[in-house]
CSV table of C-alpha atoms and ligand atoms in Angstrom, one decimal:
chain,number,residue,atom,x,y,z
Q,1,MET,CA,0.0,0.0,0.0
Q,2,ALA,CA,1.3,3.5,-0.9
Q,3,LYS,CA,2.7,5.3,2.1
Q,4,THR,CA,3.0,8.8,0.7
Q,5,GLY,CA,0.0,11.1,0.2
Q,6,ALA,CA,-1.9,14.0,1.5
Q,7,LEU,CA,-1.9,12.5,5.0
Q,8,THR,CA,1.7,11.2,5.1
Q,9,GLY,CA,2.9,11.2,8.7
Q,10,LYS,CA,-0.5,11.9,10.2
Q,11,ARG,CA,-1.9,9.6,13.0
Q,12,VAL,CA,-5.6,9.2,12.9
Q,13,LEU,CA,-7.3,7.6,16.0
Q,14,LEU,CA,-10.4,5.9,14.5
Q,15,ILE,CA,-13.1,5.1,17.0
Q,16,ILE,CA,-15.6,2.6,15.6
Q,17,ALA,CA,-18.9,2.4,17.5
Q,18,GLY,CA,-21.6,-0.3,17.1
Q,19,GLY,CA,-23.7,0.3,14.0
Q,20,ILE,CA,-24.2,-1.5,10.7
Q,21,ALA,CA,-22.3,1.4,9.0
Q,22,ALA,CA,-19.1,0.0,10.7
Q,23,TYR,CA,-18.5,-2.1,7.6
Q,24,LYS,CA,-17.8,1.2,5.8
Q,25,SER,CA,-15.1,2.0,8.4
Q,26,LEU,CA,-13.0,-0.9,6.9
Q,27,ASP,CA,-12.9,1.0,3.6
Q,28,LEU,CA,-12.2,4.2,5.5
Q,29,ILE,CA,-9.1,2.6,7.0
Q,30,ARG,CA,-7.9,1.6,3.6
Q,31,ARG,CA,-8.5,5.0,2.1
Q,32,LEU,CA,-6.7,6.8,5.0
Q,33,ARG,CA,-3.7,4.4,4.7
Q,34,GLU,CA,-3.6,4.9,0.9
Q,35,ARG,CA,-3.0,8.6,1.6
Q,36,GLY,CA,-0.2,7.8,4.0
Q,37,ALA,CA,-2.0,8.1,7.3
Q,38,ARG,CA,-1.4,5.8,10.2
Q,39,VAL,CA,-4.7,4.6,11.6
Q,40,ILE,CA,-5.0,3.5,15.3
Q,41,PRO,CA,-8.3,1.7,15.8
Q,42,VAL,CA,-10.4,1.7,18.9
Q,43,MET,CA,-13.6,-0.3,18.8
Q,44,THR,CA,-16.5,-0.3,21.3
Q,45,ARG,CA,-17.9,-3.6,22.4
Q,46,ALA,CA,-21.0,-3.2,20.3
Q,47,ALA,CA,-18.8,-2.5,17.2
Q,48,THR,CA,-17.3,-6.0,17.5
Q,49,GLU,CA,-20.8,-7.4,17.0
Q,50,PHE,CA,-20.8,-5.9,13.5
Q,51,ILE,CA,-17.2,-6.3,12.3
Q,52,THR,CA,-14.3,-8.2,13.8
Q,53,PRO,CA,-11.2,-6.7,15.4
Q,54,LEU,CA,-9.3,-9.2,13.2
Q,55,ALA,CA,-10.5,-7.4,10.0
Q,56,VAL,CA,-9.9,-4.0,11.5
Q,57,GLY,CA,-6.4,-4.8,12.8
Q,58,ALA,CA,-5.4,-6.5,9.5
Q,59,LEU,CA,-6.5,-3.5,7.4
Q,60,ALA,CA,-4.9,-1.0,9.8
Q,61,ALA,CA,-1.8,-3.1,10.4
Q,62,GLU,CA,-2.1,-1.9,14.0
Q,63,LYS,CA,-3.2,-3.3,17.3
Q,64,VAL,CA,-7.0,-2.8,17.8
Q,65,HIS,CA,-7.8,-1.2,21.2
Q,66,LEU,CA,-10.9,-2.7,22.8
Q,67,GLU,CA,-10.7,-2.5,26.6
Q,68,LEU,CA,-10.3,0.3,29.0
Q,69,PHE,CA,-8.7,-1.9,31.5
Q,70,ASP,CA,-6.3,-3.6,29.2
Q,71,ARG,CA,-3.5,-5.1,31.3
Q,72,ASP,CA,-0.8,-4.3,28.8
Q,73,ASP,CA,-1.9,-0.9,27.8
Q,74,GLU,CA,-2.9,0.5,31.2
Q,75,ILE,CA,0.6,0.0,32.7
Q,76,ASP,CA,1.3,3.4,31.1
Q,77,VAL,CA,-2.2,4.7,31.3
Q,78,GLY,CA,-3.0,3.7,27.7
Q,79,HIS,CA,-6.2,5.7,27.2
Q,80,ILE,CA,-4.4,8.9,27.9
Q,81,ARG,CA,-1.6,8.0,25.5
Q,82,LEU,CA,-4.1,7.1,22.8
Q,83,ALA,CA,-5.9,10.4,23.4
Q,84,ARG,CA,-2.7,12.4,22.9
Q,85,ASP,CA,-0.7,10.4,20.5
Q,86,CYS,CA,-2.7,11.4,17.4
Q,87,ASP,CA,-3.4,14.3,15.1
Q,88,LEU,CA,-7.1,13.8,15.0
Q,89,VAL,CA,-9.8,11.6,16.4
Q,90,VAL,CA,-12.5,10.3,14.0
Q,91,VAL,CA,-15.6,8.7,15.3
Q,92,ALA,CA,-17.1,6.6,12.5
Q,93,PRO,CA,-19.7,5.4,12.8
Q,94,ALA,CA,-20.9,7.5,15.8
Q,95,THR,CA,-23.9,6.0,17.4
Q,96,ALA,CA,-26.6,7.9,19.3
Q,97,ASP,CA,-25.2,6.3,22.5
Q,98,LEU,CA,-21.7,7.5,21.9
Q,99,ILE,CA,-22.8,10.9,20.9
Q,100,GLY,CA,-24.9,11.1,24.1
Q,101,LYS,CA,-21.9,10.1,26.2
Q,102,MET,CA,-19.6,12.6,24.5
Q,103,ALA,CA,-22.1,15.5,24.9
Q,104,ASN,CA,-22.5,14.7,28.6
Q,105,GLY,CA,-19.0,13.9,29.5
Q,106,LEU,CA,-19.5,10.3,30.4
Q,107,ALA,CA,-16.6,7.9,30.2
Q,108,ASN,CA,-17.4,4.2,30.9
Q,109,ASP,CA,-15.5,2.4,28.2
Q,110,LEU,CA,-12.3,3.0,26.3
Q,111,ALA,CA,-13.9,4.9,23.4
Q,112,SER,CA,-15.7,7.4,25.6
Q,113,THR,CA,-12.8,7.8,27.9
Q,114,VAL,CA,-10.4,8.5,25.1
Q,115,LEU,CA,-12.8,11.1,23.7
Q,116,LEU,CA,-13.0,12.8,27.1
Q,117,ALA,CA,-9.2,12.8,27.4
Q,118,THR,CA,-8.3,14.1,24.0
Q,119,GLU,CA,-7.4,17.7,23.1
Q,120,ARG,CA,-7.1,16.9,19.4
Q,121,PRO,CA,-9.8,17.9,16.9
Q,122,VAL,CA,-12.7,15.4,16.8
Q,123,LEU,CA,-14.6,14.5,13.7
Q,124,ILE,CA,-17.9,12.8,14.2
Q,125,ALA,CA,-19.6,10.8,11.4
Q,126,PRO,CA,-23.0,9.8,12.8
Q,127,ALA,CA,-25.0,6.8,11.5
Q,128,MET,CA,-28.3,5.8,12.8
Q,129,ASN,CA,-31.9,5.3,11.9
Q,130,PRO,CA,-33.5,8.6,10.7
Q,131,THR,CA,-36.0,8.6,13.5
Q,132,MET,CA,-33.2,8.3,16.0
Q,133,TRP,CA,-31.2,11.1,14.3
Q,134,SER,CA,-34.2,13.4,14.4
Q,135,ASN,CA,-35.0,12.6,18.1
Q,136,PRO,CA,-34.8,15.8,20.1
Q,137,ALA,CA,-32.4,14.2,22.6
Q,138,VAL,CA,-30.0,13.3,19.8
Q,139,SER,CA,-30.3,16.8,18.2
Q,140,ARG,CA,-29.6,18.4,21.6
Q,141,ASN,CA,-26.5,16.3,22.1
Q,142,ALA,CA,-25.2,16.9,18.6
Q,143,SER,CA,-25.8,20.7,19.0
Q,144,GLN,CA,-23.9,20.6,22.3
Q,145,LEU,CA,-21.0,18.9,20.6
Q,146,LEU,CA,-20.9,21.5,17.9
Q,147,ILE,CA,-20.8,24.2,20.6
Q,148,ASP,CA,-18.0,22.3,22.3
Q,149,GLY,CA,-16.0,22.5,19.0
Q,150,ALA,CA,-16.5,19.0,17.5
Q,151,HIS,CA,-16.7,18.7,13.8
Q,152,PHE,CA,-19.5,16.8,12.1
Q,153,ILE,CA,-19.7,15.1,8.7
Q,154,GLY,CA,-23.1,13.8,7.7
Q,155,PRO,CA,-25.3,11.9,8.3
Q,156,VAL,CA,-26.5,11.9,4.7
Q,157,SER,CA,-29.8,11.0,3.3
Q,158,GLY,CA,-30.4,7.7,1.6
Q,159,GLU,CA,-31.7,4.1,2.1
Q,160,MET,CA,-31.2,2.5,5.5
Q,161,ALA,CA,-30.2,-1.0,6.3
Q,162,GLU,CA,-33.8,-1.5,7.7
Q,163,LYS,CA,-35.9,-2.7,4.8
Q,164,GLY,CA,-37.9,0.1,3.0
Q,165,GLU,CA,-36.6,2.9,5.3
Q,166,ALA,CA,-34.9,6.0,4.0
Q,167,GLY,CA,-34.1,9.4,5.3
Q,168,VAL,CA,-31.2,11.3,6.9
Q,169,GLY,CA,-29.1,8.9,8.9
Q,170,ARG,CA,-26.6,7.2,6.6
Q,171,MET,CA,-23.0,7.6,7.5
Q,172,ALA,CA,-21.0,9.8,5.1
Q,173,GLU,CA,-19.1,8.0,2.4
Q,174,PRO,CA,-15.5,7.1,3.3
Q,175,LEU,CA,-14.0,9.3,0.6
Q,176,ASP,CA,-16.0,12.3,1.9
Q,177,ILE,CA,-14.8,11.6,5.4
Q,178,VAL,CA,-11.2,11.4,4.1
Q,179,ALA,CA,-11.7,14.7,2.4
Q,180,GLU,CA,-12.9,16.3,5.6
Q,181,ILE,CA,-10.0,14.9,7.5
Q,182,GLU,CA,-7.6,16.4,4.9
Q,183,THR,CA,-9.3,19.7,5.4
Q,184,LEU,CA,-9.1,19.6,9.1
Q,185,LEU,CA,-5.4,18.6,9.1
Q,186,ASP,CA,-4.5,21.0,6.3
Q,187,ASN,CA,-2.1,23.4,8.0
Q,188,ARG,CA,-0.8,24.9,4.8
Q,189,PRO,CA,-0.8,28.8,4.8
Q,190,LYS,CA,-4.1,30.5,4.0
Q,191,PRO,CA,-3.0,33.6,2.2
Q,192,LEU,CA,-6.6,34.4,1.1
Q,193,ALA,CA,-8.2,34.0,4.5
Q,194,GLY,CA,-10.8,36.7,5.0
Q,195,ARG,CA,-11.1,37.4,1.2
Q,196,ARG,CA,-14.3,36.9,-0.8
Q,197,ALA,CA,-14.1,35.4,-4.3
Q,198,ILE,CA,-16.6,34.9,-7.0
Q,199,VAL,CA,-15.9,32.3,-9.7
Q,200,THR,CA,-18.1,31.5,-12.7
Q,201,SER,CA,-17.7,28.2,-14.4
Q,202,GLY,CA,-19.1,25.8,-17.0
Q,203,PRO,CA,-21.2,26.6,-20.0
Q,204,THR,CA,-24.6,28.3,-20.1
Q,205,HIS,CA,-27.7,26.8,-21.6
Q,206,GLU,CA,-29.8,29.2,-23.6
Q,207,PRO,CA,-33.3,27.7,-24.2
Q,208,ILE,CA,-34.9,27.6,-27.6
Q,209,ASP,CA,-38.0,25.9,-26.4
Q,210,PRO,CA,-38.8,23.7,-23.4
Q,211,VAL,CA,-36.6,20.8,-24.7
Q,212,ARG,CA,-33.9,22.4,-26.8
Q,213,TYR,CA,-31.1,24.8,-25.9
Q,214,ILE,CA,-27.9,26.4,-27.2
Q,215,ALA,CA,-24.8,25.2,-25.4
Q,216,ASN,CA,-21.0,24.8,-25.8
Q,217,ARG,CA,-18.3,22.3,-24.9
Q,218,SER,CA,-17.1,23.8,-21.6
Q,219,SER,CA,-16.9,21.1,-18.9
Q,220,GLY,CA,-16.3,23.5,-16.0
Q,221,ALA,CA,-13.1,21.6,-15.1
Q,222,GLN,CA,-10.9,24.8,-15.1
Q,223,GLY,CA,-13.4,27.0,-13.2
Q,224,HIS,CA,-14.2,24.4,-10.6
Q,225,ALA,CA,-10.5,23.7,-10.0
Q,226,ILE,CA,-9.9,27.5,-9.5
Q,227,ALA,CA,-12.8,27.7,-7.0
Q,228,ALA,CA,-11.4,24.7,-5.1
Q,229,ALA,CA,-7.9,26.2,-5.1
Q,230,LEU,CA,-9.2,29.6,-3.8
Q,231,ALA,CA,-11.1,27.8,-1.1
Q,232,ASN,CA,-7.9,25.8,-0.1
Q,233,ALA,CA,-6.1,29.1,0.2
Q,234,GLY,CA,-8.7,30.3,2.7
Q,235,ALA,CA,-11.0,32.4,0.5
Q,236,ASP,CA,-14.7,32.5,1.0
Q,237,VAL,CA,-15.8,31.3,-2.4
Q,238,THR,CA,-19.1,31.6,-4.3
Q,239,LEU,CA,-18.9,29.3,-7.3
Q,240,ILE,CA,-21.6,30.2,-9.9
Q,241,SER,CA,-21.8,27.3,-12.3
Q,242,GLY,CA,-23.7,26.5,-15.4
Q,243,PRO,CA,-24.8,22.9,-16.1
Q,244,VAL,CA,-21.9,20.6,-15.6
Q,245,THR,CA,-21.5,16.9,-14.6
Q,246,LEU,CA,-18.7,17.7,-12.1
Q,247,PRO,CA,-19.1,17.2,-8.3
Q,248,ASP,CA,-19.4,20.4,-6.3
Q,249,PRO,CA,-15.9,21.3,-5.0
Q,250,ARG,CA,-15.7,21.1,-1.2
Q,251,GLY,CA,-15.9,24.2,0.9
Q,252,VAL,CA,-17.4,26.5,-1.6
Q,253,LYS,CA,-20.8,28.1,-1.8
Q,254,MET,CA,-22.5,26.8,-4.9
Q,255,VAL,CA,-25.0,28.7,-7.0
Q,256,LYS,CA,-26.3,26.6,-9.9
Q,257,VAL,CA,-27.7,28.4,-12.9
Q,258,GLU,CA,-28.6,27.7,-16.5
Q,259,ARG,CA,-28.7,30.9,-18.5
Q,260,ALA,CA,-26.3,33.8,-18.9
Q,261,VAL,CA,-28.8,36.2,-17.4
Q,262,GLU,CA,-29.2,34.0,-14.3
Q,263,MET,CA,-25.4,33.8,-14.1
Q,264,ARG,CA,-25.1,37.6,-14.3
Q,265,ASP,CA,-27.7,38.1,-11.5
Q,266,ALA,CA,-26.0,35.5,-9.3
Q,267,ALA,CA,-22.6,37.3,-9.8
Q,268,LEU,CA,-24.1,40.7,-9.0
Q,269,ASN,CA,-25.7,39.2,-6.0
Q,270,ALA,CA,-22.4,37.8,-4.7
Q,271,LEU,CA,-20.9,41.3,-4.6
Q,272,PRO,CA,-19.0,42.8,-2.8
Q,273,ALA,CA,-16.0,40.6,-3.3
Q,274,ASP,CA,-12.2,41.0,-3.4
Q,275,ILE,CA,-11.6,38.6,-6.3
Q,276,ALA,CA,-13.7,37.7,-9.4
Q,277,VAL,CA,-12.5,35.0,-11.7
Q,278,MET,CA,-14.8,34.6,-14.7
Q,279,VAL,CA,-14.1,31.3,-16.2
Q,280,ALA,CA,-17.5,30.4,-17.6
Q,281,ALA,CA,-18.0,30.0,-21.3
Q,282,VAL,CA,-21.0,32.3,-21.3
Q,283,ALA,CA,-23.1,32.0,-24.5
Q,284,ASP,CA,-22.8,35.3,-26.4
Q,285,TRP,CA,-26.3,35.1,-27.6
Q,286,ARG,CA,-29.7,33.8,-26.4
Q,287,VAL,CA,-32.8,33.1,-28.4
Q,288,ASP,CA,-34.8,36.3,-28.7
Q,289,ALA,CA,-38.2,34.9,-28.2
Q,290,GLU,CA,-38.0,31.5,-26.4
Q,291,ALA,CA,-40.9,29.3,-27.4
Q,292,SER,CA,-43.1,28.3,-24.5
Q,293,GLU,CA,-44.0,25.0,-26.3
Q,294,LYS,CA,-41.9,22.6,-28.3
Q,295,ILE,CA,-41.4,23.9,-31.8
Q,296,LYS,CA,-43.0,21.4,-34.2
Q,297,LYS,CA,-41.6,20.2,-37.4
Q,298,SER,CA,-44.2,20.4,-40.2
Q,299,PRO,CA,-43.6,18.5,-43.5
Q,300,GLY,CA,-42.9,20.9,-46.3
Q,301,GLU,CA,-42.4,23.9,-44.1
Q,302,ALA,CA,-39.1,25.8,-43.9
Q,303,PRO,CA,-37.0,25.4,-40.7
Q,304,PRO,CA,-37.8,28.0,-38.1
Q,305,ALA,CA,-35.5,31.0,-38.1
Q,306,LEU,CA,-33.8,31.5,-34.7
Q,307,ALA,CA,-33.5,35.2,-33.9
Q,308,LEU,CA,-30.8,35.8,-31.4
Q,309,THR,CA,-30.2,38.6,-29.0
Q,310,GLU,CA,-27.0,39.5,-27.2
Q,311,ASN,CA,-26.4,38.2,-23.6
Q,312,PRO,CA,-25.0,40.5,-20.9
Q,313,ASP,CA,-21.3,40.4,-20.6
Q,314,ILE,CA,-20.8,39.4,-17.0
Q,315,LEU,CA,-17.0,40.0,-16.9
Q,316,LYS,CA,-17.5,43.5,-18.4
Q,317,THR,CA,-20.4,44.3,-16.0
Q,318,ILE,CA,-18.3,43.2,-12.9
Q,319,GLY,CA,-15.1,44.8,-14.3
Q,320,HIS,CA,-16.8,48.2,-14.6
Q,321,HIS,CA,-19.1,47.9,-11.6
Q,322,GLU,CA,-19.1,50.5,-8.8
Q,323,LYS,CA,-18.4,47.6,-6.4
Q,324,ARG,CA,-15.7,46.2,-8.6
Q,325,PRO,CA,-13.6,43.6,-6.8
Q,326,LYS,CA,-9.9,44.6,-6.3
Q,327,LEU,CA,-8.8,41.8,-8.7
Q,328,VAL,CA,-10.9,40.9,-11.8
Q,329,ILE,CA,-9.7,38.1,-13.9
Q,330,GLY,CA,-11.2,36.9,-17.2
Q,331,PHE,CA,-10.5,34.1,-19.6
Q,332,ALA,CA,-10.0,34.3,-23.3
Q,333,ALA,CA,-10.8,31.1,-25.1
Q,334,GLU,CA,-9.7,31.7,-28.6
Q,335,THR,CA,-8.9,29.6,-31.7
Q,336,ASN,CA,-6.6,32.2,-33.3
Q,337,ASP,CA,-4.5,35.3,-32.5
Q,338,VAL,CA,-4.9,34.2,-28.9
Q,339,GLU,CA,-2.7,36.8,-27.2
Q,340,ASP,CA,-3.7,39.8,-29.3
Q,341,ASN,CA,-7.3,39.1,-28.7
Q,342,ALA,CA,-6.7,38.6,-25.0
Q,343,ARG,CA,-4.8,41.9,-24.7
Q,344,ALA,CA,-7.7,43.8,-26.4
Q,345,LYS,CA,-10.1,42.2,-23.9
Q,346,LEU,CA,-8.2,43.5,-20.8
Q,347,ALA,CA,-9.2,47.1,-21.2
Q,348,ARG,CA,-12.6,46.5,-22.8
Q,349,LYS,CA,-13.7,44.2,-20.0
Q,350,GLY,CA,-12.1,46.1,-17.2
Q,351,ALA,CA,-10.0,43.1,-16.1
Q,352,ASP,CA,-6.6,43.1,-14.4
Q,353,LEU,CA,-5.6,39.8,-15.9
Q,354,ILE,CA,-6.7,37.7,-18.8
Q,355,VAL,CA,-5.9,34.0,-18.9
Q,356,ALA,CA,-5.6,33.2,-22.6
Q,357,ASN,CA,-5.9,29.7,-24.0
Q,358,ASP,CA,-6.1,28.2,-27.4
Q,359,VAL,CA,-9.2,26.1,-27.6
Q,360,SER,CA,-8.8,24.9,-31.2
Q,361,PRO,CA,-10.2,21.4,-31.4
Q,362,GLU,CA,-6.7,19.9,-31.9
Q,363,THR,CA,-5.6,21.2,-28.5
Q,364,GLY,CA,-8.2,19.1,-26.7
Q,365,ILE,CA,-8.4,21.8,-24.0
Q,366,MET,CA,-12.1,22.2,-23.9
Q,367,GLY,CA,-13.4,19.2,-22.0
Q,368,GLY,CA,-9.8,17.9,-21.4
Q,369,SER,CA,-7.9,17.8,-18.1
Q,370,ARG,CA,-4.8,19.8,-19.3
Q,371,ASN,CA,-4.3,23.4,-20.3
Q,372,THR,CA,-1.7,25.7,-21.8
Q,373,VAL,CA,-2.3,29.3,-20.8
Q,374,SER,CA,-0.7,32.7,-21.0
Q,375,ILE,CA,-1.3,35.3,-18.4
Q,376,ILE,CA,-1.9,38.7,-20.0
Q,377,ALA,CA,-1.5,41.8,-17.8
Q,378,ALA,CA,-1.3,45.5,-18.8
Q,379,ASP,CA,2.5,45.2,-18.3
Q,380,GLY,CA,3.3,42.0,-20.1
Q,381,VAL,CA,2.7,38.4,-20.9
Q,382,ASP,CA,3.7,35.3,-18.9
Q,383,ARG,CA,3.5,32.1,-20.9
Q,384,TRP,CA,3.0,29.0,-18.8
Q,385,PRO,CA,3.9,25.5,-20.0
Q,386,GLU,CA,1.2,22.8,-20.5
Q,387,MET,CA,0.0,21.5,-17.1
Q,388,ASP,CA,-3.0,20.0,-15.4
Q,389,LYS,CA,-6.0,22.3,-14.9
Q,390,ALA,CA,-5.6,21.8,-11.2
Q,391,GLU,CA,-2.0,23.1,-11.4
Q,392,VAL,CA,-3.1,26.1,-13.5
Q,393,ALA,CA,-5.6,26.7,-10.7
Q,394,GLU,CA,-2.9,26.5,-8.0
Q,395,ARG,CA,-0.5,28.8,-9.8
Q,396,LEU,CA,-3.3,31.3,-10.6
Q,397,VAL,CA,-4.2,31.4,-6.9
Q,398,ALA,CA,-0.6,31.9,-6.0
Q,399,LEU,CA,-0.6,34.9,-8.4
Q,400,ILE,CA,-3.8,36.2,-7.0
Q,401,SER,CA,-2.3,36.0,-3.4
Q,402,GLU,CA,0.8,37.9,-4.5
Q,403,ARG,CA,-1.2,40.6,-6.1
Q,404,LEU,CA,-3.5,41.0,-3.1
Q,405,ASN,CA,-0.8,40.7,-0.5
Q,406,PRO,CA,2.2,42.5,-2.0
Q,407,LEU,CA,5.4,42.0,0.1
M,501,C5P,O1,-15.6,38.0,-25.0
M,501,C5P,P1,-15.2,36.6,-24.6
M,501,C5P,O2,-16.4,35.7,-24.5
M,501,C5P,O3,-14.1,36.0,-25.4
M,501,C5P,O4,-14.7,36.9,-23.1
M,501,C5P,C1,-14.3,35.8,-22.3
M,501,C5P,C2,-14.3,36.2,-20.9
M,501,C5P,O5,-15.4,37.0,-20.6
M,501,C5P,C3,-14.4,35.0,-20.0
M,501,C5P,O6,-13.8,35.4,-18.8
M,501,C5P,C4,-15.9,34.8,-19.8
M,501,C5P,O7,-16.2,34.2,-18.6
M,501,C5P,C5,-16.3,36.3,-19.8
M,501,C5P,N1,-17.7,36.5,-20.3
M,501,C5P,C6,-18.7,36.8,-19.5
M,501,C5P,N2,-20.0,37.1,-20.0
M,501,C5P,C7,-20.2,37.0,-21.3
M,501,C5P,C8,-19.2,36.6,-22.2
M,501,C5P,C9,-17.9,36.3,-21.7
M,501,C5P,O8,-18.5,36.9,-18.3
M,501,C5P,N3,-21.4,37.2,-21.8
């Protein structure tokens, strides 16, 4: 198993309580170890009814801690050592019982004692029947734990193990728990903490009639990556996205729209901001008179004429707005004369920087995962080599940080 990753060198104390979702904790152990974390497992007695310590120990490649009064461990007060010798405590699954004990400071087994003794961040992934989760006593306990500084992930909505039951109560998926752990343990600098950012991403869909629309090939990959990188740098990000098939980046406020006018309204709504990065491939035109019913094809009749009208230019609107963000960045997706066109766009749109890329079909940029961009500023051009869109995002965010926080 790979030992280097985002969690290399991190020790995660994983407390597994007794619920059917415990089977997902086996996968959680693997995912954490894949990313380089060391996982120290603690199981409650009830957990051992659902999965075996043998399976947990084998996957973690660690001793599984089960008893408060373990003769070997308690020679050196093992529960205190467990509570301190880690970077983070994860409770997955967290049952109503364990949540109740934590909220009330009870400690009558190893798991609850370690939780009382730890000063590390605690991440709780509840899993229980939806009726139990919505019980006022459980809500009260969960609210108390939030006040006390614990972090929660889930529960999420979906089907229950109980036949035919569904609702909010399922444990969050292991990969989502891993992502939350990465966020909690991320101690990289946050140069954009306290800054607000607006990002537009994806295509727009301009309806022709209720079933047809005008669209383009934008996947949203670059815009979403920039939103994620800004959030990682500590910015408070509003991501306004047209229709895409990408998952929502973690830690950003999503506003989902279809049409350019909706995107413009959402962008204006998100002001004031310090940073605006307009990456969306906004349709230049929309259909002038959208049909309220599906346009019918009649034999022998000429095809309908589509009269188009111009869409608002969101970048230009923001770039010249009285609440203009300090840093306004646009994109120029061109198939020819890329840099010249981008330079002309700088002043016209009121942008500080234009990220220019060649989207000729042979480049594979639109819809692909790599990008080759040039950064056009009033005082010059910086040509970046081909790289992943995620790396373009990282570098752009570094540039944004430099511009907003000059040395
Ligand atoms: O003029 P052009 O479409 O090439 O400009 C591209 C830049 O302007 C991109 O940053 C794009 O997000 C933005 N734009 C916009 N609203 C439009 C058209 C483009 O925000 N209606």
